[in-house]
Structures are given as C-alpha cells and as structure tokens.
Amino acid sequence: MPLIELREFLGIVEEGTGDSGRISLLLFQAVMFTGVAFVDMSHLTTAGFATRNKARKAFYLKSRALYDFDYETDRVAIIQALLLMTYWCETPDNQKDTWHWMGVAISLANTIGLHRNPSPTTIPPRKQKLWKRIWWSCFMRDHLVALGMRRPSRIKDEDFDIPMLELEDFETEEFPSHILSCCRTLRNSALLTDLAHLCIAKAKLCLCISHVLSDAQYSVLIRNKGQAMGQEDYTRSSVMLFPMKLDQTDEVRDCDSELAEWLVSSP
C-alpha cells in the first residue's frame, strides 16, 4: 500500500541522527513488522528468531503495545500504522484482529476528513497526494479484507468524494543514491511507474468489488438466525455476507460488464 512518504521515510532512517526529520515510532515499528515478511531469513536468524512467524509476532506486539499505550498522537501516523497492522491475524477468535484494526483505521480516517476531496483546500499539494493515497489504501484494504473474511465492507461509494488515484500522486522519480543503495528498484523510475499503474488498477478493481459486495448482491445475516443459541454462540463473532436469493440478473450483468471493462483497461 502506498501509504507513506517513502523518500522522506527512508531518508530519515538512512541518515539516522534525526537532523533531517523525525518519524513516528509507531509507524516505524509497523513498517518493520510488515517488512519482516519479506527479508531474507538469514537476517532474522541472526537477530535470534527461530521462525519468520515468531519474528512477525514480536514486531507486531511492539506496534500494538505502542498503540495500546496511546504513544502516538498524530492520527495520520496512527492510520498508516493500523493499516499495516491489519496484516497480522493469529487466530480467528482474536478480539483485535484484522477486522478490528481495519475498523479503527477507517473511523480515524473519517474523523480527520481523509474521505473528503482535499483539492479545494489550502493543504500543501504534497500532503494532499499522501492523504489521497492513504484513503485509497483504506478503501482497497477494506474491500479485500471484506472479500477474504466474508464480511460487509465498511466504506461505501457514497461515503467519500476522493477522486481516483493518478500517476502524479505517486513517487515515481529515481531515489537518491544514498537511500538504500543496495535496492535497485528505487533506482528504476520505469519500474516505480509500473508499480504505480498497478496500484491504480488495484484501486479500480476494488471499486468493482465494492459493487459486487453491495447490498444489491449480498446481505448481512446472523449465523443460526432463528435458532436457539447458547451463551457461547452469542459471544462469538458471527456477522458474515451471504448471497441474496432474489433474481438479480441485471445487477449481476452490470457487475460482470464492469469487471470485463476493468480487465480490458488494466495494464
């Protein structure tokens, strides 16, 4: 998800003294948590972790502790960190799972107005682009989580007026040579541009998914509705999406056409 100012973030980390700026400790730990999933296992072994999953859990718990203790006050940084924390789910019955963090992130995003078009405001253009990317990251993650967990999506089309992502919203210029000199991706402007195009296509696909998961296609039902349930059943999460039984050929045809158009126009 393109939810951080990567050039600024990596520059501050690379410089290491704080003279060029500071970054949120919560966000830093959340980035470390997500990065653990991709680093070479030899680095994790050197750090004392027997498995990748144990390393991910350790960094996740650091991020969660910082959040639980209200360490961070910048709500934008909190949203960024929470979106990254949605990538951890240890057991289905966790109270604070992917679904929980997603809800908190969206609630905060709405609270500070990330769902509104920043163009008419006096917000600096650079920050406008960041906020726009964060909101669309919320939208994409919300619908992918809903699809994966068979839950209702929280963000509806009518809830925001942020325009679709554009190439100009991304950092596609070649990064300075002193920032992660070992990373060839940051030195490849064409590849960064391709990644931006893929992200835009993903956002458009999630719009299609939102229409598939809309009230016209699926409804929210409670498992075991109408049946006697014990106390244990009442305390378990049971909200899921189920296909509606009505004849909805027109709506299905519209969704099918929209997906076909997306496929044709995708990079």
mmCIF file of C-alpha atoms in Angstrom:
data_model
loop_
_atom_site.group_PDB
_atom_site.id
_atom_site.type_symbol
_atom_site.label_atom_id
_atom_site.label_comp_id
_atom_site.label_asym_id
_atom_site.label_seq_id
_atom_site.Cartn_x
_atom_site.Cartn_y
_atom_site.Cartn_z
ATOM 1 C CA MET A 1 0.000 0.000 0.000
ATOM 2 C CA PRO A 2 1.406 3.416 -0.967
ATOM 3 C CA LEU A 3 0.582 4.993 2.379
ATOM 4 C CA ILE A 4 3.881 6.583 3.416
ATOM 5 C CA GLU A 5 6.192 9.231 2.006
ATOM 6 C CA LEU A 6 8.794 6.643 1.097
ATOM 7 C CA ARG A 7 11.535 9.054 0.065
ATOM 8 C CA GLU A 8 11.250 11.044 3.292
ATOM 9 C CA PHE A 9 10.834 7.946 5.473
ATOM 10 C CA LEU A 10 13.849 6.101 4.080
ATOM 11 C CA GLY A 11 15.942 9.270 4.052
ATOM 12 C CA ILE A 12 15.365 9.847 7.766
ATOM 13 C CA VAL A 13 16.096 6.206 8.595
ATOM 14 C CA GLU A 14 19.230 6.196 6.433
ATOM 15 C CA GLU A 15 20.519 9.442 7.947
ATOM 16 C CA GLY A 16 19.917 8.073 11.440
ATOM 17 C CA THR A 17 20.580 11.187 13.531
ATOM 18 C CA GLY A 18 17.207 12.912 13.407
ATOM 19 C CA ASP A 19 18.716 16.071 11.938
ATOM 20 C CA SER A 20 16.768 15.664 8.690
ATOM 21 C CA GLY A 21 13.476 14.984 10.466
ATOM 22 C CA ARG A 22 11.720 12.509 12.680
ATOM 23 C CA ILE A 23 9.275 9.697 12.021
ATOM 24 C CA SER A 24 6.617 8.146 14.196
ATOM 25 C CA LEU A 25 7.939 5.294 16.342
ATOM 26 C CA LEU A 26 4.583 3.534 15.980
ATOM 27 C CA LEU A 27 4.745 3.806 12.198
ATOM 28 C CA PHE A 28 8.384 2.690 12.179
ATOM 29 C CA GLN A 29 7.572 -0.450 14.170
ATOM 30 C CA ALA A 30 4.583 -1.177 11.919
ATOM 31 C CA VAL A 31 6.796 -0.868 8.839
ATOM 32 C CA MET A 32 9.330 -3.189 10.471
ATOM 33 C CA PHE A 33 6.529 -5.667 11.192
ATOM 34 C CA THR A 34 5.374 -5.775 7.581
ATOM 35 C CA GLY A 35 8.939 -5.819 6.278
ATOM 36 C CA VAL A 36 9.781 -8.939 8.276
ATOM 37 C CA ALA A 37 7.583 -10.922 5.901
ATOM 38 C CA PHE A 38 9.961 -10.168 3.018
ATOM 39 C CA VAL A 39 13.516 -10.000 4.387
ATOM 40 C CA ASP A 40 15.914 -12.882 3.952
ATOM 41 C CA MET A 41 15.506 -15.445 6.716
ATOM 42 C CA SER A 42 19.222 -15.283 7.495
ATOM 43 C CA HIS A 43 18.777 -11.773 8.906
ATOM 44 C CA LEU A 44 16.002 -12.962 11.212
ATOM 45 C CA THR A 45 18.069 -15.923 12.360
ATOM 46 C CA THR A 46 20.946 -13.581 13.176
ATOM 47 C CA ALA A 47 18.528 -11.458 15.203
ATOM 48 C CA GLY A 48 17.611 -14.519 17.272
ATOM 49 C CA PHE A 49 14.298 -15.562 15.728
ATOM 50 C CA ALA A 50 13.746 -19.256 15.065
ATOM 51 C CA THR A 51 10.973 -18.711 12.523
ATOM 52 C CA ARG A 52 9.639 -15.882 10.400
ATOM 53 C CA ASN A 53 6.265 -16.095 12.129
ATOM 54 C CA LYS A 54 7.854 -15.546 15.545
ATOM 55 C CA ALA A 55 9.683 -12.505 14.215
ATOM 56 C CA ARG A 56 6.477 -11.094 12.740
ATOM 57 C CA LYS A 57 4.640 -11.633 16.017
ATOM 58 C CA ALA A 58 7.388 -9.924 18.018
ATOM 59 C CA PHE A 59 7.312 -6.812 15.830
ATOM 60 C CA TYR A 60 3.517 -6.819 15.735
ATOM 61 C CA LEU A 61 3.356 -6.877 19.534
ATOM 62 C CA LYS A 62 5.713 -3.895 19.671
ATOM 63 C CA SER A 63 3.418 -1.953 17.357
ATOM 64 C CA ARG A 64 0.342 -2.978 19.291
ATOM 65 C CA ALA A 65 1.906 -2.007 22.630
ATOM 66 C CA LEU A 66 2.707 1.470 21.322
ATOM 67 C CA TYR A 67 -0.859 1.834 20.084
ATOM 68 C CA ASP A 68 -2.454 0.489 23.273
ATOM 69 C CA PHE A 69 -0.447 2.926 25.397
ATOM 70 C CA ASP A 70 -1.528 5.868 23.204
ATOM 71 C CA TYR A 71 2.106 6.663 22.484
ATOM 72 C CA GLU A 72 1.351 8.308 19.137
ATOM 73 C CA THR A 73 -0.826 11.421 18.892
ATOM 74 C CA ASP A 74 -0.558 12.057 15.145
ATOM 75 C CA ARG A 75 -3.724 10.475 13.785
ATOM 76 C CA VAL A 76 -2.379 10.220 10.241
ATOM 77 C CA ALA A 77 0.564 8.176 11.525
ATOM 78 C CA ILE A 78 -1.837 6.048 13.569
ATOM 79 C CA ILE A 79 -3.941 5.312 10.481
ATOM 80 C CA GLN A 80 -0.839 4.389 8.497
ATOM 81 C CA ALA A 81 0.331 2.039 11.248
ATOM 82 C CA LEU A 82 -3.088 0.452 11.750
ATOM 83 C CA LEU A 83 -3.407 -0.337 8.055
ATOM 84 C CA LEU A 84 -0.095 -2.176 8.225
ATOM 85 C CA MET A 85 -1.164 -3.969 11.403
ATOM 86 C CA THR A 86 -4.160 -5.447 9.557
ATOM 87 C CA TYR A 87 -1.713 -7.923 8.032
ATOM 88 C CA TRP A 88 -1.499 -9.851 11.306
ATOM 89 C CA CYS A 89 -4.111 -12.399 12.320
ATOM 90 C CA GLU A 90 -3.000 -15.148 14.671
ATOM 91 C CA THR A 91 -6.278 -16.945 15.394
ATOM 92 C CA PRO A 92 -9.859 -16.461 14.136
ATOM 93 C CA ASP A 93 -11.106 -15.619 17.643
ATOM 94 C CA ASN A 94 -8.691 -12.764 18.331
ATOM 95 C CA GLN A 95 -10.580 -9.750 19.638
ATOM 96 C CA LYS A 96 -8.164 -7.332 17.989
ATOM 97 C CA ASP A 97 -7.803 -8.951 14.599
ATOM 98 C CA THR A 98 -7.612 -7.686 11.030
ATOM 99 C CA TRP A 99 -11.285 -6.701 11.091
ATOM 100 C CA HIS A 100 -10.825 -4.719 14.306
ATOM 101 C CA TRP A 101 -7.801 -2.729 13.138
ATOM 102 C CA MET A 102 -9.464 -2.029 9.805
ATOM 103 C CA GLY A 103 -12.474 -0.546 11.559
ATOM 104 C CA VAL A 104 -10.360 1.686 13.789
ATOM 105 C CA ALA A 105 -8.319 2.930 10.827
ATOM 106 C CA ILE A 106 -11.413 3.826 8.792
ATOM 107 C CA SER A 107 -13.060 5.512 11.770
ATOM 108 C CA LEU A 108 -9.994 7.694 12.332
ATOM 109 C CA ALA A 109 -9.727 8.446 8.610
ATOM 110 C CA ASN A 110 -13.299 9.715 8.572
ATOM 111 C CA THR A 111 -12.711 11.701 11.756
ATOM 112 C CA ILE A 112 -9.881 13.759 10.253
ATOM 113 C CA GLY A 113 -11.566 14.105 6.860
ATOM 114 C CA LEU A 114 -9.434 11.852 4.692
ATOM 115 C CA HIS A 115 -12.621 10.856 2.863
ATOM 116 C CA ARG A 116 -13.109 14.381 1.505
ATOM 117 C CA ASN A 117 -11.515 15.777 -1.643
ATOM 118 C CA PRO A 118 -8.599 17.956 -0.476
ATOM 119 C CA SER A 119 -8.248 19.840 -3.789
ATOM 120 C CA PRO A 120 -10.322 22.917 -2.772
ATOM 121 C CA THR A 121 -8.376 23.279 0.489
ATOM 122 C CA THR A 122 -5.106 25.031 1.301
ATOM 123 C CA ILE A 123 -3.403 21.760 2.242
ATOM 124 C CA PRO A 124 0.037 21.589 0.554
ATOM 125 C CA PRO A 125 -0.040 19.521 -2.668
ATOM 126 C CA ARG A 126 2.452 17.003 -1.309
ATOM 127 C CA LYS A 127 0.271 16.309 1.712
ATOM 128 C CA GLN A 128 -2.831 16.153 -0.489
ATOM 129 C CA LYS A 129 -1.236 13.372 -2.522
ATOM 130 C CA LEU A 130 -0.268 11.483 0.644
ATOM 131 C CA TRP A 131 -3.749 11.776 2.137
ATOM 132 C CA LYS A 132 -5.259 10.666 -1.143
ATOM 133 C CA ARG A 133 -3.046 7.568 -1.215
ATOM 134 C CA ILE A 134 -3.849 6.793 2.419
ATOM 135 C CA TRP A 135 -7.593 6.998 1.790
ATOM 136 C CA TRP A 136 -7.420 4.724 -1.233
ATOM 137 C CA SER A 137 -5.254 2.359 0.801
ATOM 138 C CA CYS A 138 -8.086 2.286 3.353
ATOM 139 C CA PHE A 139 -10.587 1.621 0.578
ATOM 140 C CA MET A 140 -8.564 -1.153 -1.039
ATOM 141 C CA ARG A 141 -7.704 -2.882 2.210
ATOM 142 C CA ASP A 142 -11.287 -2.604 3.469
ATOM 143 C CA HIS A 143 -12.719 -4.370 0.446
ATOM 144 C CA LEU A 144 -10.029 -7.021 0.223
ATOM 145 C CA VAL A 145 -10.485 -7.820 3.915
ATOM 146 C CA ALA A 146 -14.260 -7.942 3.441
ATOM 147 C CA LEU A 147 -13.846 -10.268 0.475
ATOM 148 C CA GLY A 148 -11.430 -12.540 2.316
ATOM 149 C CA MET A 149 -13.405 -12.706 5.566
ATOM 150 C CA ARG A 150 -16.909 -12.684 4.050
ATOM 151 C CA ARG A 151 -17.731 -9.550 5.995
ATOM 152 C CA PRO A 152 -19.521 -6.386 4.849
ATOM 153 C CA SER A 153 -17.257 -3.620 3.610
ATOM 154 C CA ARG A 154 -17.277 -0.500 5.754
ATOM 155 C CA ILE A 155 -16.651 2.102 3.029
ATOM 156 C CA LYS A 156 -19.455 2.711 0.546
ATOM 157 C CA ASP A 157 -19.135 4.624 -2.717
ATOM 158 C CA GLU A 158 -21.372 7.407 -1.443
ATOM 159 C CA ASP A 159 -19.273 7.913 1.696
ATOM 160 C CA PHE A 160 -16.387 9.757 0.022
ATOM 161 C CA ASP A 161 -15.605 12.137 -2.824
ATOM 162 C CA ILE A 162 -11.890 11.484 -3.255
ATOM 163 C CA PRO A 163 -11.046 11.230 -6.973
ATOM 164 C CA MET A 164 -9.373 8.125 -8.338
ATOM 165 C CA LEU A 165 -5.622 7.804 -7.939
ATOM 166 C CA GLU A 166 -3.459 9.203 -10.727
ATOM 167 C CA LEU A 167 0.152 8.635 -11.657
ATOM 168 C CA GLU A 168 1.038 12.105 -10.347
ATOM 169 C CA ASP A 169 0.001 11.005 -6.846
ATOM 170 C CA PHE A 170 2.931 8.569 -6.601
ATOM 171 C CA GLU A 171 6.668 8.864 -6.041
ATOM 172 C CA THR A 172 7.977 7.607 -9.374
ATOM 173 C CA GLU A 173 11.201 9.584 -9.684
ATOM 174 C CA GLU A 174 14.506 7.826 -9.136
ATOM 175 C CA PHE A 175 15.586 7.897 -5.492
ATOM 176 C CA PRO A 176 18.941 9.452 -4.481
ATOM 177 C CA SER A 177 21.830 7.006 -4.497
ATOM 178 C CA HIS A 178 22.453 7.345 -0.741
ATOM 179 C CA ILE A 179 18.992 5.937 0.113
ATOM 180 C CA LEU A 180 19.178 2.139 0.265
ATOM 181 C CA SER A 181 21.972 1.943 -2.275
ATOM 182 C CA CYS A 182 21.511 -1.839 -2.464
ATOM 183 C CA CYS A 183 17.902 -1.532 -3.695
ATOM 184 C CA ARG A 184 17.798 -1.403 -7.481
ATOM 185 C CA THR A 185 14.028 -0.873 -7.523
ATOM 186 C CA LEU A 186 14.414 2.634 -6.094
ATOM 187 C CA ARG A 187 16.829 3.482 -8.900
ATOM 188 C CA ASN A 188 14.439 2.311 -11.619
ATOM 189 C CA SER A 189 11.928 5.036 -12.453
ATOM 190 C CA ALA A 190 10.210 2.863 -15.067
ATOM 191 C CA LEU A 191 9.598 0.115 -12.514
ATOM 192 C CA LEU A 192 8.278 2.607 -9.953
ATOM 193 C CA THR A 193 5.904 3.910 -12.620
ATOM 194 C CA ASP A 194 4.724 0.383 -13.389
ATOM 195 C CA LEU A 195 4.070 -0.229 -9.692
ATOM 196 C CA ALA A 196 2.027 2.978 -9.550
ATOM 197 C CA HIS A 197 -0.056 1.869 -12.534
ATOM 198 C CA LEU A 198 -0.650 -1.492 -10.865
ATOM 199 C CA CYS A 199 -1.811 0.226 -7.680
ATOM 200 C CA ILE A 200 -4.252 2.382 -9.647
ATOM 201 C CA ALA A 201 -5.592 -0.726 -11.379
ATOM 202 C CA LYS A 202 -5.963 -2.404 -7.989
ATOM 203 C CA ALA A 203 -7.959 0.555 -6.675
ATOM 204 C CA LYS A 204 -10.271 0.371 -9.687
ATOM 205 C CA LEU A 205 -10.687 -3.369 -9.172
ATOM 206 C CA CYS A 206 -11.663 -2.750 -5.552
ATOM 207 C CA LEU A 207 -14.346 -0.374 -6.819
ATOM 208 C CA CYS A 208 -15.711 -3.269 -8.852
ATOM 209 C CA ILE A 209 -15.518 -5.492 -5.777
ATOM 210 C CA SER A 210 -17.455 -2.895 -3.786
ATOM 211 C CA HIS A 211 -20.310 -3.155 -6.266
ATOM 212 C CA VAL A 212 -20.238 -6.951 -6.108
ATOM 213 C CA LEU A 213 -20.356 -6.846 -2.308
ATOM 214 C CA SER A 214 -23.013 -4.151 -2.246
ATOM 215 C CA ASP A 215 -26.470 -4.597 -0.814
ATOM 216 C CA ALA A 216 -27.744 -5.453 -4.275
ATOM 217 C CA GLN A 217 -25.708 -8.661 -4.313
ATOM 218 C CA TYR A 218 -25.168 -9.761 -0.717
ATOM 219 C CA SER A 219 -26.857 -9.214 2.608
ATOM 220 C CA VAL A 220 -25.626 -9.331 6.186
ATOM 221 C CA LEU A 221 -27.128 -12.252 8.064
ATOM 222 C CA ILE A 222 -26.508 -13.600 11.524
ATOM 223 C CA ARG A 223 -25.440 -17.209 11.648
ATOM 224 C CA ASN A 224 -28.026 -19.516 13.268
ATOM 225 C CA LYS A 225 -30.675 -16.813 12.982
ATOM 226 C CA GLY A 226 -33.973 -18.015 14.362
ATOM 227 C CA GLN A 227 -32.374 -20.884 16.238
ATOM 228 C CA ALA A 228 -31.807 -21.211 19.935
ATOM 229 C CA MET A 229 -28.239 -20.286 20.753
ATOM 230 C CA GLY A 230 -26.269 -20.848 23.905
ATOM 231 C CA GLN A 231 -24.296 -18.166 25.694
ATOM 232 C CA GLU A 232 -21.111 -19.184 23.867
ATOM 233 C CA ASP A 233 -22.760 -18.638 20.480
ATOM 234 C CA TYR A 234 -23.805 -15.116 21.423
ATOM 235 C CA THR A 235 -20.268 -14.100 22.329
ATOM 236 C CA ARG A 236 -18.675 -15.251 19.086
ATOM 237 C CA SER A 237 -18.338 -13.076 16.011
ATOM 238 C CA SER A 238 -20.942 -14.251 13.533
ATOM 239 C CA VAL A 239 -21.559 -11.414 11.066
ATOM 240 C CA MET A 240 -20.978 -12.630 7.525
ATOM 241 C CA LEU A 241 -22.102 -11.905 3.980
ATOM 242 C CA PHE A 242 -24.415 -14.307 2.230
ATOM 243 C CA PRO A 243 -25.678 -14.226 -1.385
ATOM 244 C CA MET A 244 -29.199 -12.930 -1.716
ATOM 245 C CA LYS A 245 -31.709 -15.387 -3.125
ATOM 246 C CA LEU A 246 -33.616 -12.937 -5.307
ATOM 247 C CA ASP A 247 -33.455 -12.899 -9.081
ATOM 248 C CA GLN A 248 -30.929 -10.150 -9.808
ATOM 249 C CA THR A 249 -29.757 -10.851 -13.327
ATOM 250 C CA ASP A 250 -29.492 -7.156 -14.244
ATOM 251 C CA GLU A 251 -27.265 -6.330 -11.284
ATOM 252 C CA VAL A 252 -25.083 -9.374 -11.914
ATOM 253 C CA ARG A 253 -24.783 -8.444 -15.580
ATOM 254 C CA ASP A 254 -23.724 -4.900 -14.650
ATOM 255 C CA CYS A 255 -21.027 -6.210 -12.316
ATOM 256 C CA ASP A 256 -19.829 -8.636 -14.956
ATOM 257 C CA SER A 257 -19.578 -5.853 -17.548
ATOM 258 C CA GLU A 258 -17.721 -3.621 -15.116
ATOM 259 C CA LEU A 259 -15.181 -6.351 -14.383
ATOM 260 C CA ALA A 260 -14.741 -7.034 -18.098
ATOM 261 C CA GLU A 261 -14.079 -3.340 -18.744
ATOM 262 C CA TRP A 262 -11.548 -3.286 -15.920
ATOM 263 C CA LEU A 263 -9.730 -6.282 -17.389
ATOM 264 C CA VAL A 264 -9.511 -4.683 -20.823
ATOM 265 C CA SER A 265 -8.198 -1.385 -19.453
ATOM 266 C CA SER A 266 -5.792 -2.859 -16.887
ATOM 267 C CA PRO A 267 -2.031 -2.510 -17.513
#
